[in-house]
Short mmCIF file of C-alpha atoms and ligand atoms in Angstrom, two decimals:
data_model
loop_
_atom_site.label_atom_id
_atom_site.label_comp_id
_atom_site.label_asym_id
_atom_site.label_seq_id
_atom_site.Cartn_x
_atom_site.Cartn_y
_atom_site.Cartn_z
CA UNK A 1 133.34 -9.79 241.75
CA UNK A 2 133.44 -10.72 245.64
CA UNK A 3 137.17 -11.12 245.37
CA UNK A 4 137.94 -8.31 243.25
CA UNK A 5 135.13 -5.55 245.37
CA UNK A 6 134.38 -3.32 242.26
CA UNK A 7 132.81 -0.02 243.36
CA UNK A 8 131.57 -0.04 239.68
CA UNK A 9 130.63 -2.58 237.51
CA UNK A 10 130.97 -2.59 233.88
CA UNK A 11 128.15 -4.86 231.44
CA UNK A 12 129.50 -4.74 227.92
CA UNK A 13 127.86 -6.56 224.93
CA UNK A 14 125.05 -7.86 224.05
CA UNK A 15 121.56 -7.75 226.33
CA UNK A 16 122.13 -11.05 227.76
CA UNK A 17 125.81 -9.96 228.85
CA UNK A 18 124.13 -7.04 230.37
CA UNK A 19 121.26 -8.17 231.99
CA UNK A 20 123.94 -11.02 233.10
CA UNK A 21 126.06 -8.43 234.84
CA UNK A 22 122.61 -6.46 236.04
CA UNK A 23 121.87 -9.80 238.10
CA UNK A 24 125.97 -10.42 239.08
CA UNK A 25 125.56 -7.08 240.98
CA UNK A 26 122.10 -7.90 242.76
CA UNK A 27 124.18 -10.99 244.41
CA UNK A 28 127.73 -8.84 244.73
CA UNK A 29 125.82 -6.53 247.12
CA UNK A 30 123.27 -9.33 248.97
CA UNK A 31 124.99 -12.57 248.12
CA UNK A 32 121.75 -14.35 249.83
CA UNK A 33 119.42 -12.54 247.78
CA UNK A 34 116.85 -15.07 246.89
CA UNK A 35 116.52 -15.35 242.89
CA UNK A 36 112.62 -16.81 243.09
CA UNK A 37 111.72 -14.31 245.54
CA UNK A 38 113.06 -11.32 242.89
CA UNK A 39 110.52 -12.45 240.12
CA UNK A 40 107.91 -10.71 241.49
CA UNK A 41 108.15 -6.90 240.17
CA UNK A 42 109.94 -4.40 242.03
CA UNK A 43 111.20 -6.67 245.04
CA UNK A 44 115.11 -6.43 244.26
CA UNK A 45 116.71 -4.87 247.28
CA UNK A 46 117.91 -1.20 246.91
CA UNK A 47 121.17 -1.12 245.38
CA UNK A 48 124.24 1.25 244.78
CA UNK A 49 125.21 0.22 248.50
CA UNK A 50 128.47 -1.26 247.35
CA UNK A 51 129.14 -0.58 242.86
CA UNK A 52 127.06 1.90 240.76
CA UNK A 53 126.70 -0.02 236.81
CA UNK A 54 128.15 1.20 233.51
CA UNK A 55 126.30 -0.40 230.53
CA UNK A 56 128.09 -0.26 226.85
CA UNK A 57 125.68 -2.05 224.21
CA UNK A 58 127.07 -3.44 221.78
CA UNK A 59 123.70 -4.76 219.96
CA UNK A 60 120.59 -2.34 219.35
CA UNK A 61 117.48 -3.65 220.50
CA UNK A 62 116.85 -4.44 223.60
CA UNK A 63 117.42 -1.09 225.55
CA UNK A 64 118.93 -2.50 228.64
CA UNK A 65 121.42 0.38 229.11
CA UNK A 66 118.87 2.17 230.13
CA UNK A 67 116.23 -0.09 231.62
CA UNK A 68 115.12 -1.80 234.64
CA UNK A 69 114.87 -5.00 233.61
CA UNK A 70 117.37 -8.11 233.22
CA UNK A 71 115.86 -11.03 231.37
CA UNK A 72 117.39 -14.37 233.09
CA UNK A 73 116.38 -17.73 231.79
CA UNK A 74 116.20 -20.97 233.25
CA UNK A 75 117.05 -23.82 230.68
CA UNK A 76 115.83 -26.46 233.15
CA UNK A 77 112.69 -25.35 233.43
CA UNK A 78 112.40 -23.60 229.59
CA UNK A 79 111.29 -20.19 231.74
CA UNK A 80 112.66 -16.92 231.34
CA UNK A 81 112.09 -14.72 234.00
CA UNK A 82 111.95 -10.72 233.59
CA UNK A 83 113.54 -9.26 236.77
CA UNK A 84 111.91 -6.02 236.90
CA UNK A 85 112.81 -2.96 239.00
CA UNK A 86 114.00 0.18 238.91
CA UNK A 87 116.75 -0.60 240.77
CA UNK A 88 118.66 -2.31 237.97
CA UNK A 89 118.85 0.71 235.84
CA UNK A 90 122.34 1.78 235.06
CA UNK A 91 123.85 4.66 236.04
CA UNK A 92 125.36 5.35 232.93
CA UNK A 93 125.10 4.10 229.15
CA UNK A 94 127.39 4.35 226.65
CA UNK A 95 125.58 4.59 223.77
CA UNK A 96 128.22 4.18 220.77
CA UNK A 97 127.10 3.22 217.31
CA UNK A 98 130.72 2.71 216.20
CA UNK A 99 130.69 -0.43 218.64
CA UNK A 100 127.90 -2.13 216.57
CA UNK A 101 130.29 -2.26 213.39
CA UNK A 102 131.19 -5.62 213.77
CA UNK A 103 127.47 -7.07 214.39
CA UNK A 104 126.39 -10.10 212.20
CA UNK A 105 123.34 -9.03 209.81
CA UNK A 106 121.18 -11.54 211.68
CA UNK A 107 121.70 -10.12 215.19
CA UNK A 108 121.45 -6.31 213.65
CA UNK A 109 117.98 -7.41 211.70
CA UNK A 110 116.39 -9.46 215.23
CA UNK A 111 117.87 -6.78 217.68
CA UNK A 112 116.39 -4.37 215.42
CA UNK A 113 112.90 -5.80 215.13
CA UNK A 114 113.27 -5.76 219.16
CA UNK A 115 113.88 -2.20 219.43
CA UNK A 116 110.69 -1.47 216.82
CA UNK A 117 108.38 -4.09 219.00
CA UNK A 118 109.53 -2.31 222.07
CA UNK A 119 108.46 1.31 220.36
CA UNK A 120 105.14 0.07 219.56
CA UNK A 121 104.14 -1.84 223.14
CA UNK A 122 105.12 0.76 225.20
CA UNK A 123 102.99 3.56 222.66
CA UNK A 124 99.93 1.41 223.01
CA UNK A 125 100.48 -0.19 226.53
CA UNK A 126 97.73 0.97 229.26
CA UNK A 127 100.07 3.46 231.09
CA UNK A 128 99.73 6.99 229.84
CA UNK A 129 102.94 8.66 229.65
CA UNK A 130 103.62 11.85 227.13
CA UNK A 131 107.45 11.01 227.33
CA UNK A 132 107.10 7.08 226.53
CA UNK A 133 104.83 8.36 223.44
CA UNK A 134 107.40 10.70 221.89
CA UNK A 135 110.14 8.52 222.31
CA UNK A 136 108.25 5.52 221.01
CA UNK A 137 107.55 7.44 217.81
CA UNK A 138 110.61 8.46 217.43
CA UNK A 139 112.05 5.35 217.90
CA UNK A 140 109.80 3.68 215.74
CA UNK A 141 110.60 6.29 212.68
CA UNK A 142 114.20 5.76 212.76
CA UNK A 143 114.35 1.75 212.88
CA UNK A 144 112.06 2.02 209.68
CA UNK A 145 114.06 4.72 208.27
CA UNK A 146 117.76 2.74 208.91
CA UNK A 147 117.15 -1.03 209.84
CA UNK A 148 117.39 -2.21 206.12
CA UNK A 149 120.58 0.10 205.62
CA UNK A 150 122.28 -1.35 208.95
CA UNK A 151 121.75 -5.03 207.68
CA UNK A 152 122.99 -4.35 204.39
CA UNK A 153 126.13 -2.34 205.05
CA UNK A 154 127.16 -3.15 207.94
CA UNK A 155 129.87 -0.24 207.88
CA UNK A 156 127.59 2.32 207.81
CA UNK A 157 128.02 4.02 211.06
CA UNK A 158 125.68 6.67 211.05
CA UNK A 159 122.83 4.05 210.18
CA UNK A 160 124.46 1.66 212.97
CA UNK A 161 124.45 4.89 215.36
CA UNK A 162 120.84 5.82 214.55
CA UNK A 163 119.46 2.37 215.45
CA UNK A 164 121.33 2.42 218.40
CA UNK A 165 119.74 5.85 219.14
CA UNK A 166 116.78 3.64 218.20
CA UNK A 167 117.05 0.71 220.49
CA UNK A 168 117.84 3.38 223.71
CA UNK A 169 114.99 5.33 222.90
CA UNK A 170 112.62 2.20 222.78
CA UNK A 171 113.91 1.28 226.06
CA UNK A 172 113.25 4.92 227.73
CA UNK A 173 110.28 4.78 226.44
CA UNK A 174 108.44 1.15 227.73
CA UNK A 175 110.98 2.11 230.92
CA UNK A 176 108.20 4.30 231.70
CA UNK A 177 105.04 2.93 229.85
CA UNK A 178 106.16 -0.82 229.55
CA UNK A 179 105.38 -3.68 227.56
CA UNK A 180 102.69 -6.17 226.31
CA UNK A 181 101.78 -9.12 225.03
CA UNK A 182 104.03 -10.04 222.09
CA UNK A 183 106.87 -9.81 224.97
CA UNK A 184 104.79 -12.38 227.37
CA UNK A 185 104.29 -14.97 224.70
CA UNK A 186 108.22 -14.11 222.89
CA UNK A 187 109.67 -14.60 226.63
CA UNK A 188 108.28 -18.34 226.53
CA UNK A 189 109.28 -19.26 223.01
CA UNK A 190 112.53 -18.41 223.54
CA UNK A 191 112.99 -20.02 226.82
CA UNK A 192 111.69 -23.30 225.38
CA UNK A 193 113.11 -23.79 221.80
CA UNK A 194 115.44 -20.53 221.90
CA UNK A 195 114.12 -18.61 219.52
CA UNK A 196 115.94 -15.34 219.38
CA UNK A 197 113.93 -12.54 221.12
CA UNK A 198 114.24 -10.14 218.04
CA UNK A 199 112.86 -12.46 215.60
CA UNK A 200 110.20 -13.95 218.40
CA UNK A 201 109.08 -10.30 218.99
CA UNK A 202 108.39 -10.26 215.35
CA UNK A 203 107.01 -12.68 214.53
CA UNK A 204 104.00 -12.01 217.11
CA UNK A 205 103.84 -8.05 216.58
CA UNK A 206 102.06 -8.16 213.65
CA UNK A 207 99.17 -10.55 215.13
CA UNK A 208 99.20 -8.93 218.10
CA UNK A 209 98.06 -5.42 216.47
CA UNK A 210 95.46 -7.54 214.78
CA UNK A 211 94.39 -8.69 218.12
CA UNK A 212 94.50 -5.81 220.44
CA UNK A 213 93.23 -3.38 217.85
CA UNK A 214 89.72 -3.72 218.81
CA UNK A 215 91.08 -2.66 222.35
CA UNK A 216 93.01 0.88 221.23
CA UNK A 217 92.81 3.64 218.55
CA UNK A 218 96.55 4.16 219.36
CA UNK A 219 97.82 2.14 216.10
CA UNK A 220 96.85 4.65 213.64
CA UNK A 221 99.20 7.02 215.07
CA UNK A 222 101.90 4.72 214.30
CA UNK A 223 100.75 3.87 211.03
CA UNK A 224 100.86 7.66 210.10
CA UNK A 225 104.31 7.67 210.58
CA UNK A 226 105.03 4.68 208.05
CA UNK A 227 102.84 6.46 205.65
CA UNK A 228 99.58 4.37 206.25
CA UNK A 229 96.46 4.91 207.96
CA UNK A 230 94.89 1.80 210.03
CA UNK A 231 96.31 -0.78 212.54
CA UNK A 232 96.23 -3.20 209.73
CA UNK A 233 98.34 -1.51 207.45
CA UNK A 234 100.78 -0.36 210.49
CA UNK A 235 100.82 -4.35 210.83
CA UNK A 236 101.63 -5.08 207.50
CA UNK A 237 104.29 -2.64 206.98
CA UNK A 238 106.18 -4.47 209.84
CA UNK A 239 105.74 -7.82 207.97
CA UNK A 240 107.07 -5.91 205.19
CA UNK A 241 110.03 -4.63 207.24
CA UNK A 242 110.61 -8.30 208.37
CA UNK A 243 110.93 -9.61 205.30
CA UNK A 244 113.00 -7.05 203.70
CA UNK A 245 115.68 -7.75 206.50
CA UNK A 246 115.69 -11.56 206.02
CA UNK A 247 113.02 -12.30 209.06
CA UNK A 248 110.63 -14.95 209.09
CA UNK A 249 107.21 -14.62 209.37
CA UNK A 250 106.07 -18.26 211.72
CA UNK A 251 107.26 -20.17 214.58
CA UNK A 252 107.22 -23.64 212.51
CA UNK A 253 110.17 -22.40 210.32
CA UNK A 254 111.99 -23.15 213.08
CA UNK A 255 111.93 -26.78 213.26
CA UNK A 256 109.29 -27.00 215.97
CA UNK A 257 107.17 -30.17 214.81
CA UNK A 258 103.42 -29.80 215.72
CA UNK A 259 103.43 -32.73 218.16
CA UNK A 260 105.89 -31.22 220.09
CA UNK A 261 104.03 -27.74 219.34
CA UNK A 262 101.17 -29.15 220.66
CA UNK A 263 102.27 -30.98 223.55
CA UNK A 264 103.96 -27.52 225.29
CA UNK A 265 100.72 -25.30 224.02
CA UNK A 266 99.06 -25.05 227.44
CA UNK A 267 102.22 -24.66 229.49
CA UNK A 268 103.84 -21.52 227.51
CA UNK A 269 100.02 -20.09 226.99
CA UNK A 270 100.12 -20.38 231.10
CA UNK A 271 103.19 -18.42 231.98
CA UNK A 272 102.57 -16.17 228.69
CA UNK A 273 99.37 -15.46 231.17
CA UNK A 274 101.20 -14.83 234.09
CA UNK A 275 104.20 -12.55 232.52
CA UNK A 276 104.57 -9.52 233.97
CA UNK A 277 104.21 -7.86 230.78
CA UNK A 278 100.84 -9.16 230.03
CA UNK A 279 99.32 -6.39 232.54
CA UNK A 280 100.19 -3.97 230.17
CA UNK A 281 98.86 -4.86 227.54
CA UNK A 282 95.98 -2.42 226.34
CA UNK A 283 93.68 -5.76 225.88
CA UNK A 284 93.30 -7.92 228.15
CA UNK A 285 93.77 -11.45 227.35
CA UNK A 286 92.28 -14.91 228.05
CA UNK A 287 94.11 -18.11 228.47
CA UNK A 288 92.36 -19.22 225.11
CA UNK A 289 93.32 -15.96 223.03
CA UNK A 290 97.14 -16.27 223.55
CA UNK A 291 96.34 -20.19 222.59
CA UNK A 292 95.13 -18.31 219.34
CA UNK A 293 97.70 -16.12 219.01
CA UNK A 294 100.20 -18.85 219.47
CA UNK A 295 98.93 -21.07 217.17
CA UNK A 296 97.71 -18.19 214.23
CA UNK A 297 101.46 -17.05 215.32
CA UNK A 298 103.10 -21.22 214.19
CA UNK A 299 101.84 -20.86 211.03
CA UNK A 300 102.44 -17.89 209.92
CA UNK A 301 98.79 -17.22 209.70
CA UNK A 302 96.58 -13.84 210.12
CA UNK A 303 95.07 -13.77 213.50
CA UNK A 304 91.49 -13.54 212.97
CA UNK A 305 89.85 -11.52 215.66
ZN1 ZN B 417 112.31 -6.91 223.91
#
């Protein structure tokens, strides 16, 4: 990128690819931009001073075309960092369904279950925002109306369209109202044992409505729209949707042994604590109840409030 002096740059593919590019840029315009030093929210320097960005998804889920945010992880350390700032929002998405055609059924079904987790954090997260709400319905109503149908015919391009409609409207929506929990403690499983996001994301949701419920009378909204009434219900329609699109429903199914579990409890419950995302979140958590999440969460148990 130094060599070739883009004035734009182009991210195509999946999130990481993006977010990838997102981060190439930040160094392309201050090469002695300090990575550690960016972690903190909304400290990248203002850019545009050299390249605008172009972002072309070709997954649905994660809503980076149109977000500030560029998840980095650091394999040494089993941390993955959330750069956040409105600075790394692209210019301009390309938001084409027909581009998704060719997406295994596991990466449609996670990315998927990404773009629905993103739909529901930002509608219940503690920032108010009429636009975030709308979108986040919206969003919500369409993965549960086409996620199945993209998984299982993977040619449809009208279903692979609408969940990419989907995935940018979840990200426009916690853009604005951002995140919660089930991102903090879905960050640190996947930094540590690589857990896809998608899948991590939905595993927790469900628990994590359990849990925050007592916080918010936001879930029923949701439920409504699923054709149910209470947080519980909105909580087990998603395990429903999970399972219908070949999801699974505990950490431990994959391969983590409970020694090992154990032994790295306290460390991801720590930065799950200190996540960005986790300020967000409409309840406000102890050190102990994202232990209990975690571990209701490796079983594949119902968190008991
Ligand atoms: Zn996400």
């Amino acid at each position: 990128m130094r060599d070739f002096e883009p004035d734009w740059i182009v991210g195509l593919g999946g999130c990481s690819a993006i977010d990838a590019a997102k981060m190439m840029w930040v160094f392309y315009e201050y090469p002695d931009a300090d990575f550690e030093a960016m972690t903190k929210p909304f400290t990248v320097p203002t850019l545009r001073q050299k390249a605008k960005f172009v972002a072309i998804p070709s997954t649905s889920g994660t809503g980076t075309e149109t977000t500030g945010l560029a998840v980095i992880t650091d394999r040494e350390k089993g941390v993955k960092y959330p750069i956040v700032s409105y600075e790394l929002t692209p210019d301009i998405a390309i938001v084409d369904g027909e581009i998704c055609a060719s997406m295994p059924a596991h990466i449609t079904s996670n990315t998927g279950l990404d773009a629905l987790t993103h739909c529901v954090e930002a509608y219940v997260s503690n920032i108010e925002d009429n636009y975030a709400d709308v979108l986040a319905k919206g969003g919500l109503e369409i993965v549960f109306q086409n996620l199945e149908e993209a998984v299982n015919n993977p040619g449809n391009i009208k279903a692979r369209q609408n969940m990419h409609d989907a995935s940018f409207m979840g990200g426009l929506a916690f853009n604005n109202a951002w995140l919660g929990i089930v991102h903090s403690l879905s960050h640190q499983v996947g930094a540590l044992y690589g857990i896809p996001h998608g899948a991590a994301n939905a595993i927790f949701l469900p628990n994590v409505i359990r849990y925050n419920q007592t916080a918010t009378s936001r879930y029923p909204d949701l439920a409504k729209i699923v054709g149910r009434t209470s947080a519980e219900e909105l909580a087990q329609e998603i395990e429903k949707l999970r399972a219908s699109v070949n999801n699974i429903g505990s950490l431990k199914a994959f391969g983590i042994s409970r020694e090992d579990w154990e032994k790295n409890l306290d460390f991801i419950s720590k930065n799950a604590l200190e996540d960005p995302c986790t300020g967000f979140n409409p309840r406000k958590p102890t050190l102990q109840d994202l232990k209990d999440l975690y571990n209701a969460s490796f079983e594949g148990d119902i968190y008991q409030n």
